[in-house]
């Protein structure tokens, strides 16, 4: 193995699930819909590196972790460990991988088998990989995770440990095989704040002591700086921004990261932070299709050249188009609410009321009105076409990740044109 | 709940190895914890007593079970009420009820243990396999379980007994072959739940084999539920066997408690000689109740989230 | 298609498929049982040729798939076949007996479930109290006795000793002639025969709904929305109504299965009370290898479970809006 | 300063448990003014939720108020019966936003039905009027009015929380108690929720009692704060006073345990040990065993909540060394060599 082979390379990794089908789907031969939990994620973990993956619940970060530890099959792309791709692993490779890649989960209350003593839990990995000197190792690792004196803890069961102590045992179990890589899934988020810092600090120190690397998964950007130098921000299965932690905290480039950072509360009554302008929540990662996945919520979604439109009004158009094209408009409900369900004009107005707050003028307003009439008439395709003709955005193409600055990657269309260092040929796909 | 130290058992190495095994240790630990609870302990001792009766009962019987009793005047004591010589009275044919009761304890206990054991083994195996393996195996096993659920127990039992041949053991076998269904469902549900716990995922990620995970993690964690099922199975088996006996499709030659009630009923003397069927009936009821309450107590104490599973179990 | 319609269609298709599966399974099972009705005659000394002729007459010598096809086509025309033992059409043989069983079990089990739900709600809502811990024990206790023993006790005490009710039968012998088949069921005579068997069924099965209801009431009481209702100041009556609605879902699920279980188990009660139901007839039919009858009765019980499961699922869909979407 | 709406004085709450009577709140005192946002902070088990529940008569069956008073608009309410609470207080005056909104709405009922039920219990309003009020509130929290007839599962997590807020507001209460309203939510959703809570402060002049373990949220959104540790109020006062001039060791260590993205590399404070379980009377400072500055006196008796500093009249701390602790901390960090010796002697 060459020296410059990275420890772990995640290369365009995809993990999709099929939504379960029922007998009717089978009879009608319907295509199962696809849950795109992880979709084209790439990053590299070097030795002694600590990389964080940050995102809201449902962004796919936990699926990513389960895929990395081999509990999910890979749908596409690959994970390359010390030069060997996971897809080529034989039994021996798997055994080596499983002894060198360890995981720590979020929930301390279920991370340990309630029926096993601390000693048994810590010895289990050693037994599986047939490592000797078990007593000594277990003793040492208990010392390392600051459960002292170890004798006092060896025979306890999880029910007799506090949350923090349980998480320390879980960390100990991950370290007892002296692995290369630790995957940690929000290991402190369920602990009380007085314990959080000490567990976090201990984890960081131990990673260094044990010469391991770490992928740290969390929803909480504010503690990440204590554990990882690099952050990947994930949104709906994709990484949208990747840079050193402090840079992102200081000056996030992707509109989503910006929202994420700006929403973090500042523990200071003198500081006057503006509340987020973002509305809505990430949609379900089902059949996402092409395009930037943040475009329906993005305050900076890019209008086509040559039309003059208010940014917020344009975002509303995009959100409406998104719902329309995905056939997600709650038309039945809106019609039921009407005093006279047959009144087409009132119907169109009610739909407008649901999706548009501001006033639009000129050609924009005419197009939207016409589209709303189409929708009211039931001709959704016509409405979609009409709106696409006028409002199609560059954001409907999948953005490539570009190096906006050195070591600072952003997957956002804003950075193709405004930055000289982007790829000249930004092979944007069109559908 | 207070911490309890590991159980201390005789210091022979083999024994220690067994005692050190999760399942054994958790079982013994659970039992100890449970005997602290007075009510559950009472049911436990009733069960121990009945089992003991099954062992020594036939030896204690003052008379032979088919020994006709005579009064001092030499008349057959037909359906005589309780007296000093015959504390539980006699049957129509002049047999001593107490003796028959004592002898009948053994088949009852055997039925309970064998039937319960069968139910436990089949139910746990199917439940764990379905829950852990998942996919198509699970679908097939659980559809099959649903199917067995729809089987009307006693009529089907009769059909199977005619197939297997009337007999004491075949009636137990039939019971075991049907009544595992509730256990399979509940244990599968538990397995599914345990499988989702991080500690199982961690073990998998560390490279633990499927066998290891089942033995070291799944089994000890479903053990309380399995014990509950063993207890429940014992009760159901006894009850069902008595019912089959009563209908005349289990062996009438094994003098179980069920046979006694059947004979009393068939004699037409059941209202006059009420002592004839009352004691065996009461004993069956008390045994079944004790197994159930004992199982409940065990399960209650061992698992925190026990409440939700009980519902499924009673419908077995 | 609306989500509810979709749900009905999907579950409907599944139900029909299951029914067919059970029908076939029963057919295969009974055809592969050793011996047929002629084996009893053989014991009785009938000659080998006569038996073979009899088998040919009943089509038992043909290949299985031919028999199966005939069975299915006959069934499709409403022909259930004939009982080879009693030499009457199966339907004629079973119809009144099934009705007698049904009229005993269905009301009794429905009452059992209503009463059990009440007991479960009362005991479950007093979590940790003496009532919760001990209140259910008598119910379990009674349920621990075999049905035939309970019946015997009822007969001995209430019929023989206290002489309140008749000891057995469904109607007194030589009762008034009534013109309609349903006439007798409306008489006081029937009613007085009905009380003890009805009580026996209730006693035997009451613990099932009581326990399930108690368990799920306890569970629902611990859920956040119950706590929220408490904090909003809803009176206890309103809160219990919410709890009962949630808690009844698992009870509902078990209902068809335990109705079937009671249909099977009622044979013991029928035997003791000499109730002219299908249970005892079924035992005799099995012992006489009268497979067409047994097969049909089994199918009816299974179909009963399957169809009521379907209905319960639909009801579930009505009560719980989440089901409709998730299918 | 405006009039106090809610005054809590020397409140003590106990729970009957197998191990004895557990003191969940001991001698807590604070008050919430009209239009004020008040934050009650503390770690799990500190008694903050119990305090809040006592206000609307929501203690569990085994809990009772063992001393002290709760006054609402000057009227003592701690002994109110359920009926009085329903008639005078709940929802019309004080409403509640629960901790886990995801499961707090009855999944079998439309949101509007749940509102009708609450409305009918507490008011004489017609169904139509209740629906209208709920619709208005849906608008305030940024939900479409037409969605009041949706079932809870038709909403996303954040939307359910907003529906819950609408349900808390629709009878126009003067005080809303929010128990960890955003704990289960992501940070962007949390911020959206607070945007609506802010709006309710501006538009309706409602007071908020915010219960949370997250002090950064309180510093950002509240006017005043009380920090609880194991049944006792360690420190209370205006957020600026507590932030700028903390006096109780738990208060400033707790504050320093929170990350601040403006200083990503600052070391986070760690508070060793765990809060004690208090059975029976509490006769010491409950923070003693975890406090680096504990002295003999701290073991002997519980320090009273006394005014500190002159920056703010409500600013008070319950610490015998409130005048020097923060200074020591700033100078030496979370150690006090002289005190350690004493603490060891006193502790054994």
PDB file of C-alpha atoms in Angstrom, chain A residues 66-159:
ATOM      1  CA  UNK A  66     -24.784   2.738   8.879  1.00  0.00           C
ATOM      2  CA  UNK A  67     -23.613   2.343   5.310  1.00  0.00           C
ATOM      3  CA  UNK A  68     -20.049   3.122   6.306  1.00  0.00           C
ATOM      4  CA  UNK A  69     -20.055   0.455   9.010  1.00  0.00           C
ATOM      5  CA  UNK A  70     -21.415  -2.027   6.514  1.00  0.00           C
ATOM      6  CA  UNK A  71     -24.864  -2.490   7.992  1.00  0.00           C
ATOM      7  CA  UNK A  72     -26.494  -1.287   4.797  1.00  0.00           C
ATOM      8  CA  UNK A  73     -25.603  -2.460   1.329  1.00  0.00           C
ATOM      9  CA  UNK A  74     -24.266   0.201  -0.950  1.00  0.00           C
ATOM     10  CA  UNK A  75     -26.564   1.247  -3.793  1.00  0.00           C
ATOM     11  CA  UNK A  76     -23.939   3.121  -5.780  1.00  0.00           C
ATOM     12  CA  UNK A  77     -20.418   4.477  -5.506  1.00  0.00           C
ATOM     13  CA  UNK A  78     -18.008   2.930  -3.075  1.00  0.00           C
ATOM     14  CA  UNK A  79     -16.158   3.156   0.196  1.00  0.00           C
ATOM     15  CA  UNK A  80     -12.449   2.557  -0.138  1.00  0.00           C
ATOM     16  CA  UNK A  81     -10.588   1.486   2.963  1.00  0.00           C
ATOM     17  CA  UNK A  82      -6.790   1.678   2.717  1.00  0.00           C
ATOM     18  CA  UNK A  83      -7.036   1.282  -1.025  1.00  0.00           C
ATOM     19  CA  UNK A  84      -9.467  -1.653  -1.076  1.00  0.00           C
ATOM     20  CA  UNK A  85     -13.001  -0.849  -2.176  1.00  0.00           C
ATOM     21  CA  UNK A  86     -15.739  -2.261   0.014  1.00  0.00           C
ATOM     22  CA  UNK A  87     -17.386  -3.805  -3.012  1.00  0.00           C
ATOM     23  CA  UNK A  88     -14.304  -6.013  -3.398  1.00  0.00           C
ATOM     24  CA  UNK A  89     -14.032  -6.989   0.258  1.00  0.00           C
ATOM     25  CA  UNK A  90     -13.620 -10.674   0.937  1.00  0.00           C
ATOM     26  CA  UNK A  91     -14.245 -12.242   4.337  1.00  0.00           C
ATOM     27  CA  UNK A  92     -10.772 -11.419   5.592  1.00  0.00           C
ATOM     28  CA  UNK A  93     -11.126  -7.806   4.482  1.00  0.00           C
ATOM     29  CA  UNK A  94     -14.423  -7.551   6.240  1.00  0.00           C
ATOM     30  CA  UNK A  95     -12.931  -8.975   9.405  1.00  0.00           C
ATOM     31  CA  UNK A  96     -10.119  -6.481   9.283  1.00  0.00           C
ATOM     32  CA  UNK A  97     -12.485  -3.634   8.517  1.00  0.00           C
ATOM     33  CA  UNK A  98     -14.782  -4.568  11.346  1.00  0.00           C
ATOM     34  CA  UNK A  99     -11.969  -4.639  13.830  1.00  0.00           C
ATOM     35  CA  UNK A 100     -10.554  -1.345  12.620  1.00  0.00           C
ATOM     36  CA  UNK A 101     -13.736   0.646  12.217  1.00  0.00           C
ATOM     37  CA  UNK A 102     -15.787   1.108  15.365  1.00  0.00           C
ATOM     38  CA  UNK A 103     -18.949   2.980  16.097  1.00  0.00           C
ATOM     39  CA  UNK A 104     -20.459   4.978  18.971  1.00  0.00           C
ATOM     40  CA  UNK A 105     -24.169   5.655  18.948  1.00  0.00           C
ATOM     41  CA  UNK A 106     -26.190   8.523  20.274  1.00  0.00           C
ATOM     42  CA  UNK A 107     -28.443   6.850  22.772  1.00  0.00           C
ATOM     43  CA  UNK A 108     -26.455   5.869  25.849  1.00  0.00           C
ATOM     44  CA  UNK A 109     -29.440   4.069  27.306  1.00  0.00           C
ATOM     45  CA  UNK A 110     -29.541   1.439  24.603  1.00  0.00           C
ATOM     46  CA  UNK A 111     -25.918   1.386  23.544  1.00  0.00           C
ATOM     47  CA  UNK A 112     -25.065  -1.321  26.035  1.00  0.00           C
ATOM     48  CA  UNK A 113     -26.714  -4.695  26.321  1.00  0.00           C
ATOM     49  CA  UNK A 114     -28.730  -4.419  29.542  1.00  0.00           C
ATOM     50  CA  UNK A 115     -28.004  -8.041  30.312  1.00  0.00           C
ATOM     51  CA  UNK A 116     -24.235  -7.738  30.131  1.00  0.00           C
ATOM     52  CA  UNK A 117     -21.857  -6.389  32.688  1.00  0.00           C
ATOM     53  CA  UNK A 118     -19.439  -3.637  31.748  1.00  0.00           C
ATOM     54  CA  UNK A 119     -16.676  -6.214  31.604  1.00  0.00           C
ATOM     55  CA  UNK A 120     -18.611  -8.460  29.246  1.00  0.00           C
ATOM     56  CA  UNK A 121     -19.533  -5.575  26.982  1.00  0.00           C
ATOM     57  CA  UNK A 122     -15.924  -4.460  26.769  1.00  0.00           C
ATOM     58  CA  UNK A 123     -14.617  -7.964  26.216  1.00  0.00           C
ATOM     59  CA  UNK A 124     -17.016  -8.788  23.459  1.00  0.00           C
ATOM     60  CA  UNK A 125     -15.057  -7.104  20.638  1.00  0.00           C
ATOM     61  CA  UNK A 126     -11.874  -8.734  21.931  1.00  0.00           C
ATOM     62  CA  UNK A 127     -13.501 -12.147  21.883  1.00  0.00           C
ATOM     63  CA  UNK A 128     -14.914 -11.645  18.410  1.00  0.00           C
ATOM     64  CA  UNK A 129     -11.506 -10.747  17.058  1.00  0.00           C
ATOM     65  CA  UNK A 130      -9.714 -13.228  19.263  1.00  0.00           C
ATOM     66  CA  UNK A 131      -7.418 -10.737  20.922  1.00  0.00           C
ATOM     67  CA  UNK A 132      -5.477 -11.848  23.966  1.00  0.00           C
ATOM     68  CA  UNK A 133      -4.726 -10.077  27.246  1.00  0.00           C
ATOM     69  CA  UNK A 134      -8.339  -9.242  27.622  1.00  0.00           C
ATOM     70  CA  UNK A 135      -8.343  -8.479  31.312  1.00  0.00           C
ATOM     71  CA  UNK A 136      -5.496  -6.020  30.983  1.00  0.00           C
ATOM     72  CA  UNK A 137      -6.992  -4.319  27.990  1.00  0.00           C
ATOM     73  CA  UNK A 138     -10.370  -3.924  29.567  1.00  0.00           C
ATOM     74  CA  UNK A 139      -8.763  -2.529  32.686  1.00  0.00           C
ATOM     75  CA  UNK A 140      -6.699  -0.107  30.659  1.00  0.00           C
ATOM     76  CA  UNK A 141      -9.567   1.102  28.565  1.00  0.00           C
ATOM     77  CA  UNK A 142     -11.699   1.735  31.646  1.00  0.00           C
ATOM     78  CA  UNK A 143      -8.855   3.833  32.998  1.00  0.00           C
ATOM     79  CA  UNK A 144      -8.702   5.674  29.714  1.00  0.00           C
ATOM     80  CA  UNK A 145     -12.378   6.544  29.687  1.00  0.00           C
ATOM     81  CA  UNK A 146     -11.952   7.853  33.229  1.00  0.00           C
ATOM     82  CA  UNK A 147     -14.047   5.233  34.942  1.00  0.00           C
ATOM     83  CA  UNK A 148     -11.817   4.887  37.952  1.00  0.00           C
ATOM     84  CA  UNK A 149     -11.106   2.671  39.703  1.00  0.00           C
ATOM     85  CA  UNK A 150     -11.993   0.116  37.026  1.00  0.00           C
ATOM     86  CA  UNK A 151     -12.712  -2.608  39.600  1.00  0.00           C
ATOM     87  CA  UNK A 152     -15.722  -0.630  40.677  1.00  0.00           C
ATOM     88  CA  UNK A 153     -17.203  -0.699  37.225  1.00  0.00           C
ATOM     89  CA  UNK A 154     -16.285  -4.129  35.874  1.00  0.00           C
ATOM     90  CA  UNK A 155     -19.270  -5.985  37.292  1.00  0.00           C
ATOM     91  CA  UNK A 156     -21.896  -3.331  36.997  1.00  0.00           C
ATOM     92  CA  UNK A 157     -24.767  -3.602  34.613  1.00  0.00           C
ATOM     93  CA  UNK A 158     -25.925  -0.643  32.528  1.00  0.00           C
ATOM     94  CA  UNK A 159     -28.909   0.003  34.786  1.00  0.00           C
TER      95      UNK A 159
END
